[in-house]
Coordinates of C-alpha atoms in Angstrom, one line a residue:
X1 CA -11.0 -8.9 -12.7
X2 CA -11.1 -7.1 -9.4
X3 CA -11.7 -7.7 -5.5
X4 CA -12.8 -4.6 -4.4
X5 CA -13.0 -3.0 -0.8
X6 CA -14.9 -0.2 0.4
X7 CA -13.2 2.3 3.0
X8 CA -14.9 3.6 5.9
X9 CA -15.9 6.8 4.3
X10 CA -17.5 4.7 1.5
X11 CA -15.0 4.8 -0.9
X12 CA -14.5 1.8 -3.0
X13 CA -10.7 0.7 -4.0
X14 CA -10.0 -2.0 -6.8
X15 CA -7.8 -4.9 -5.9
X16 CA -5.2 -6.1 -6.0
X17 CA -3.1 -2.6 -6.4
X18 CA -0.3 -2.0 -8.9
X19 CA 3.1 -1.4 -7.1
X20 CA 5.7 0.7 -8.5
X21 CA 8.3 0.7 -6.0
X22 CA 11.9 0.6 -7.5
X23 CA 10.9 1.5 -10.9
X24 CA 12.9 4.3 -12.1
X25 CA 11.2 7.1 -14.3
X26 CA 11.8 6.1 -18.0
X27 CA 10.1 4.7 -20.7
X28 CA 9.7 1.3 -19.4
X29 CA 7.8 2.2 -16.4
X30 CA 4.9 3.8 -18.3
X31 CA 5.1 0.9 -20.6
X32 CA 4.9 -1.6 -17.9
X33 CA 2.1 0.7 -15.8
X34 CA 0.0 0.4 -19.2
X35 CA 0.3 -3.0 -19.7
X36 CA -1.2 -3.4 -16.3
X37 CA -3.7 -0.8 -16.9
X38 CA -4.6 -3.0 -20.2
X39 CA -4.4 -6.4 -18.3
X40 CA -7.3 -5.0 -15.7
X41 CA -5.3 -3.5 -13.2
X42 CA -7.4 -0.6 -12.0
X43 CA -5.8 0.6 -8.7
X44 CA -1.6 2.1 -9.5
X45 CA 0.1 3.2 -5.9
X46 CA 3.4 5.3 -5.9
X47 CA 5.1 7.5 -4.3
X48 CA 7.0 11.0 -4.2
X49 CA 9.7 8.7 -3.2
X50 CA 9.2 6.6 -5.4
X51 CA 10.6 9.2 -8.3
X52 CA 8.3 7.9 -10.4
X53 CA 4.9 9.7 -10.3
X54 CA 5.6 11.5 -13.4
X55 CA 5.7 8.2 -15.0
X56 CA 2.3 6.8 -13.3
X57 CA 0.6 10.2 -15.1
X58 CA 2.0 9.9 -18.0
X59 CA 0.6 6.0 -18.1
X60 CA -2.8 6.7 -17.4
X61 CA -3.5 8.9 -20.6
X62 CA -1.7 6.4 -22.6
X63 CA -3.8 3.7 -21.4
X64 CA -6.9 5.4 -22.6
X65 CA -9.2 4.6 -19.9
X66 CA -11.3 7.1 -18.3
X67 CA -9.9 8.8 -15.1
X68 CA -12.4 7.7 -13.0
X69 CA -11.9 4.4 -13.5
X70 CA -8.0 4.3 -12.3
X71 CA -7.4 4.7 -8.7
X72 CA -4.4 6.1 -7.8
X73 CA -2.4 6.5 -4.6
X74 CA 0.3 8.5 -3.4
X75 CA 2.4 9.5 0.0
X76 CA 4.1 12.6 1.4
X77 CA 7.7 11.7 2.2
X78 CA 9.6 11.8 5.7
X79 CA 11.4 15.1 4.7
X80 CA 7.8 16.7 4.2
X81 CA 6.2 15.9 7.5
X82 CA 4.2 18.9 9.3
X83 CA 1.7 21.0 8.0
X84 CA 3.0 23.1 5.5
X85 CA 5.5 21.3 4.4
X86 CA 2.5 18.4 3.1
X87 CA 0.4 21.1 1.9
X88 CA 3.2 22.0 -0.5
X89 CA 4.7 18.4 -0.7
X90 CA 0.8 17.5 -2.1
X91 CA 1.0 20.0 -4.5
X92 CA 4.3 18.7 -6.3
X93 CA 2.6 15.0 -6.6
X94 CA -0.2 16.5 -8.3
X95 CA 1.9 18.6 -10.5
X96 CA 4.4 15.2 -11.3
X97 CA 1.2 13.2 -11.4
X98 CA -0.9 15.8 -13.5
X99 CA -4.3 15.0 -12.1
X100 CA -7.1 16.8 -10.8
X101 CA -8.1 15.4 -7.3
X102 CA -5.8 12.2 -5.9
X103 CA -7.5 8.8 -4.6
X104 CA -6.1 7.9 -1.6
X105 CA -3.0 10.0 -0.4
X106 CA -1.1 8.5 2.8
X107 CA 1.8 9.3 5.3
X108 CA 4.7 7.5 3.8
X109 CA 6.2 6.5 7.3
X110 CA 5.9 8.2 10.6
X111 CA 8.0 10.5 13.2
X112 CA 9.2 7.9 16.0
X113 CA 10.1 8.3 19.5
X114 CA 13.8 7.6 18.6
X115 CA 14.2 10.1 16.8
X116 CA 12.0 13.0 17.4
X117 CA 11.4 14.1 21.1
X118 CA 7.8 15.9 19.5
X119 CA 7.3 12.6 17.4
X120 CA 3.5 12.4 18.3
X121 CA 2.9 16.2 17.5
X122 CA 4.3 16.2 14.2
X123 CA 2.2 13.3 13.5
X124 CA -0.7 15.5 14.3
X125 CA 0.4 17.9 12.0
X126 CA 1.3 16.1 9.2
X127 CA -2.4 14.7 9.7
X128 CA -3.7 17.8 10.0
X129 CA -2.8 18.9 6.5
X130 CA -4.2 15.6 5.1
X131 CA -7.4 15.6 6.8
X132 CA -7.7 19.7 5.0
X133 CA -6.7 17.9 1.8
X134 CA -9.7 15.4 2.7
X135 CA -12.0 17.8 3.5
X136 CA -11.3 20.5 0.5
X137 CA -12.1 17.4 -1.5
X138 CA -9.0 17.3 -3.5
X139 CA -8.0 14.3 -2.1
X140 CA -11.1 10.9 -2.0
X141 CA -9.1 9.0 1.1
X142 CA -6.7 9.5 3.2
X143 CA -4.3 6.9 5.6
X144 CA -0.9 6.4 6.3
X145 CA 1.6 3.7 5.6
X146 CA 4.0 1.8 7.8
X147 CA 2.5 2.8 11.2
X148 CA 2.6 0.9 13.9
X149 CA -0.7 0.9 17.0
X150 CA 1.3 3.7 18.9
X151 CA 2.0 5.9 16.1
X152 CA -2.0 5.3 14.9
X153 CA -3.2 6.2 18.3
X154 CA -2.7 10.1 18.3
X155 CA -4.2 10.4 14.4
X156 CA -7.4 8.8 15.9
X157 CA -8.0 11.8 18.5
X158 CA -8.8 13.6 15.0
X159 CA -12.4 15.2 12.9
X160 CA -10.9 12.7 10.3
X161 CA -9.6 9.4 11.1
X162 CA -7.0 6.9 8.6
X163 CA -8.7 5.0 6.0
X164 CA -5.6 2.4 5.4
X165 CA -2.8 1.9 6.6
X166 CA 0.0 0.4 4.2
X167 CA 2.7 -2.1 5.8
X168 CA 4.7 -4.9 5.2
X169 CA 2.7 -7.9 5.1
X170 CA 3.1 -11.7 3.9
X171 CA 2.4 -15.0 5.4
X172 CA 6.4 -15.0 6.3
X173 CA 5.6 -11.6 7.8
X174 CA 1.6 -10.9 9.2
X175 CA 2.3 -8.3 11.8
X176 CA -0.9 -9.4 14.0
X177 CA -0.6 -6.4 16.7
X178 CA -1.2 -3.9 13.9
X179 CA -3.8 -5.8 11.7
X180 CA -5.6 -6.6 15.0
X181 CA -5.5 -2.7 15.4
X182 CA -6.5 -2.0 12.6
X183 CA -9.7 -4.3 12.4
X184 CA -10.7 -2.5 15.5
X185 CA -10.7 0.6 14.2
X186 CA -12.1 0.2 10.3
X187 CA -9.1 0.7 9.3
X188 CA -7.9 -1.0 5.6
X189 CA -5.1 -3.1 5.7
X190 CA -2.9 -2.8 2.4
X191 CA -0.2 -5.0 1.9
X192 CA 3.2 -4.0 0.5
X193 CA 5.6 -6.4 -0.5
X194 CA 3.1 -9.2 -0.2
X195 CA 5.4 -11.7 -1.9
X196 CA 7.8 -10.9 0.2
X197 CA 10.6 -10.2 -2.5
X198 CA 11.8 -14.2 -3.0
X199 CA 12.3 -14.5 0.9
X200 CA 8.8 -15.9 1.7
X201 CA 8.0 -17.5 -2.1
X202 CA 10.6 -20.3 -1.9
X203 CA 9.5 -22.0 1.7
X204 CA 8.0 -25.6 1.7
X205 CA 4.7 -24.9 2.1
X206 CA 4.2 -22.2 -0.4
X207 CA 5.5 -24.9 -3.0
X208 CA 2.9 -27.6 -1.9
X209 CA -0.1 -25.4 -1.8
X210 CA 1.0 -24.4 -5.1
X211 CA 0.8 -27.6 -6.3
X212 CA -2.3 -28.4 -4.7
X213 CA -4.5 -25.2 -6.4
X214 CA -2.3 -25.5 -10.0
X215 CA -1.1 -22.0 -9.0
X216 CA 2.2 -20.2 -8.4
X217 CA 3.6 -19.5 -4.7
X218 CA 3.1 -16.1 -5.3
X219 CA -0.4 -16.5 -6.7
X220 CA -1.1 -18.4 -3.1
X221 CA 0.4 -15.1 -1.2
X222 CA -2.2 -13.2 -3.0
X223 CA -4.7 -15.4 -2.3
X224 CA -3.8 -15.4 1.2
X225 CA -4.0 -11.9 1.2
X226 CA -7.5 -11.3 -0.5
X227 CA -8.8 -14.1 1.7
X228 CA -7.5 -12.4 5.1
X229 CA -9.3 -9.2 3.8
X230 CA -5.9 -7.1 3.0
X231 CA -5.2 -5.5 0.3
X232 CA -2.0 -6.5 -2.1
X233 CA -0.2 -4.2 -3.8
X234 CA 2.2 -7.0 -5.8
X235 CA 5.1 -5.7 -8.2
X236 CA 6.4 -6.3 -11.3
X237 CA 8.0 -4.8 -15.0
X238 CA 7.6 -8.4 -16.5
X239 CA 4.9 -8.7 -18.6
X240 CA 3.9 -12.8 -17.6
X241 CA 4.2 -11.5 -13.7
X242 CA 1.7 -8.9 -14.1
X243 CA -0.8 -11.1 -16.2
X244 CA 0.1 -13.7 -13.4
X245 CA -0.3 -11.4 -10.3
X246 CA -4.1 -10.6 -11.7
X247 CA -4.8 -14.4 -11.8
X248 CA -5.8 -15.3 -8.7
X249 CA -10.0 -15.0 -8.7
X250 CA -10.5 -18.3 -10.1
X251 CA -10.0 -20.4 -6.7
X252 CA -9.7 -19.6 -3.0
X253 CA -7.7 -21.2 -0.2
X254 CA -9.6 -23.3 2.3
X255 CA -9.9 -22.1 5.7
X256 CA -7.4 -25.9 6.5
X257 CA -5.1 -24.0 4.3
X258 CA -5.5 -20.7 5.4
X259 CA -5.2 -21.7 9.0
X260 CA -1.5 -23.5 8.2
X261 CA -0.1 -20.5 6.7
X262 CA -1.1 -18.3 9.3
X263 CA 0.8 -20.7 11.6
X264 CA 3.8 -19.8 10.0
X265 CA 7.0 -18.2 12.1
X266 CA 8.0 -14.7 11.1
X267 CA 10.5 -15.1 8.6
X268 CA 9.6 -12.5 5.4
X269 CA 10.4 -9.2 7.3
X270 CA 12.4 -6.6 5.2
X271 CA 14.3 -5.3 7.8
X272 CA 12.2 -1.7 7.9
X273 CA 11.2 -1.1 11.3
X274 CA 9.1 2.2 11.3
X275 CA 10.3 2.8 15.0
X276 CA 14.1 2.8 13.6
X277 CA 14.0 3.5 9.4
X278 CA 16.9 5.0 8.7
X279 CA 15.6 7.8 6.3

C-alpha cells in the first residue's frame, strides 16, 4: 500500500520512501532494498554519500518490477557543490545507479554563512545545474535536503523552484520554522530519520498511543507523519521492520492525538545543524 503525494510540478511520489542510509554496498543491501521492493515499497532514496547507489541499481532489476514504477531519489554531495562540479557529480550517480533519467534528485546539504563567505552564490549555482538537469528532462523533480528558510530563500529567486526539501523530522524533533516555510511555498516536506533512531520511540506517550491503536511506537511516528502531510523516509535491513514500517494505512491518529504529540518538547534532534555540519 501507498500514500502518495503530488509535487508542485505534478509529479506524483509513493509513500512512505525506502531509506538507505548507513547501509554499506554488499550483498545484503540489494537483498534488503528487494525485499522492500517485493513488500510494496515503491519510492528507494540514497545518496552519493550514501556509497550505496550501486546497490539501489542493482536492486531494482532484481526486483523485477518495471522502472516506472520505482521512484528513486538521489543527492549531490557537499564536495560537489557549484555548477560543474553537479553536472559531473550527476553523471557518476547515474553511472553507479545505472538508470536512464533520475526521479527526484536533491542538494544533499547546503553552503552556510559559517563557513563560506559566497555561501548564498554557491547555492545558486549548485541550483543552477539542477534546475538544467530539470529542464533537459533527465531528472523528473528536483529539491534539496537539510535547508533551512534562509538557505531556501535565494533558490526561490529561480526559473525553477525546490520541489522538497528533505530534513530531520519526528514528533521529538518537528522543526515548525522550516515546515511552516515550506507550506508557504508548495514545497514537500520529506522526513528523514522519522523514528528518530530509538531517541524519540521510547518516550511515554509513544508507548500509550501504541497501545491505544494496537500499533508499534514507530508505526504511530509514521502515522504522525502521513497525517501531518510529510513524507517518511523510515529505515531498516530487518525483514519484520520493513513489513512493519509499510503497515500503517489501516488506522489514523485522531486529531486529540495528533494535537498531544505535536505538543511535545524538542527532544529527537540528531545533532546535525545544517548551519554548522561538520562535512
Amino acid at each position: 500500500m501507498s500514500h502518495p503525494f503530488t509535487l508542485s510540478n505534478g509529479v506524483t511520489i509513493p509513500s512512505p520512501g525506502f531509506g538507505t542510509y548507513l547501509m554499506p554496498e554488499e550483498p545484503a543491501t540489494v537483498d534488503a532494498i528487494v525485499q522492500a521492493l517485493r513488500l510494496g515499497y515503491r519510492h528507494i532514496d540514497t545518496a552519493y554519500f550514501y556509497g550505496n547507489e550501486t546497490c539501489v541499481g542493482e536492486a531494482i532489476r532484481a526486483s523485477g518490477l518495471p522502472r516506472e514504477e520505482i521512484f528513486v531519489t538521489s543527492k549531490v554531495w557537499n564536495t560537489d557543490r557549484g555548477y560543474q562540479p553537479t553536472l559531473a557529480a550527476f553523471e557518476k550517480t547515474m553511472t553507479h545507479l545505472g538508470l536512464d533519467y533520475l526521479d527526484l534528485y536533491l542538494i544533499h546539504w547546503p553552503a552556510y554563512a559559517d563557513k563560506y563567505d559566497n555561501w548564498e552564490d554557491i547555492n545558486r549555482e549548485t541550483w543552477r545545474a539542477m534546475t538544467e538537469l530539470y529542464q533537459s528532462g533527465r531528472v523528473r523533480a528536483i529539491g534539496v535536503s537539510n535547508f533551512k528558510p534562509h538557505h531556501l530563500k535565494a533558490l526561490l529567486e529561480g526559473p525553477v523552484k525546490p520541489m522538497v526539501d528533505q530534513i530531520e523530522l519526528n514528533p521529538g524533533w518537528q522543526q515548525r520554522e522550516t515546515v511552516a516555510f515550506c507550506a508557504q511555498h508548495d514545497i514537500l516536506i520529506e522526513a528523514w530519520s522519522p523514528l528518530g533512531r530509538g531517541r524519540v520511540l521510547g518516550h511515554p506517550l509513544l508507548a500509550e498511543l501504541g497501545r491505544k491503536y494496537s500499533k508499534t511506537p514507530a508505526q504511530i511516528c509514521l502515522r504522525w507523519c502521513l497525517d501531518k502531510g510529510y513524507l517518511p523516509l523510515p529505515k531498516s535491513v530487518t525483514p519484520s521492520r520493513i513489513r512493519e514500517n509499510l503497515n500503517i494505512f489501516d488506522f489514523a491518529l485522531t486529531p486529540e492525538d495528533i494535537a498531544r504529540l505535536d505538543a511535545l518538547p524538542p527532544f529527537g534532534e540528531s545533532g546535525r545543524d545544517p548551519d554548522n555540519v561538520p562535512f
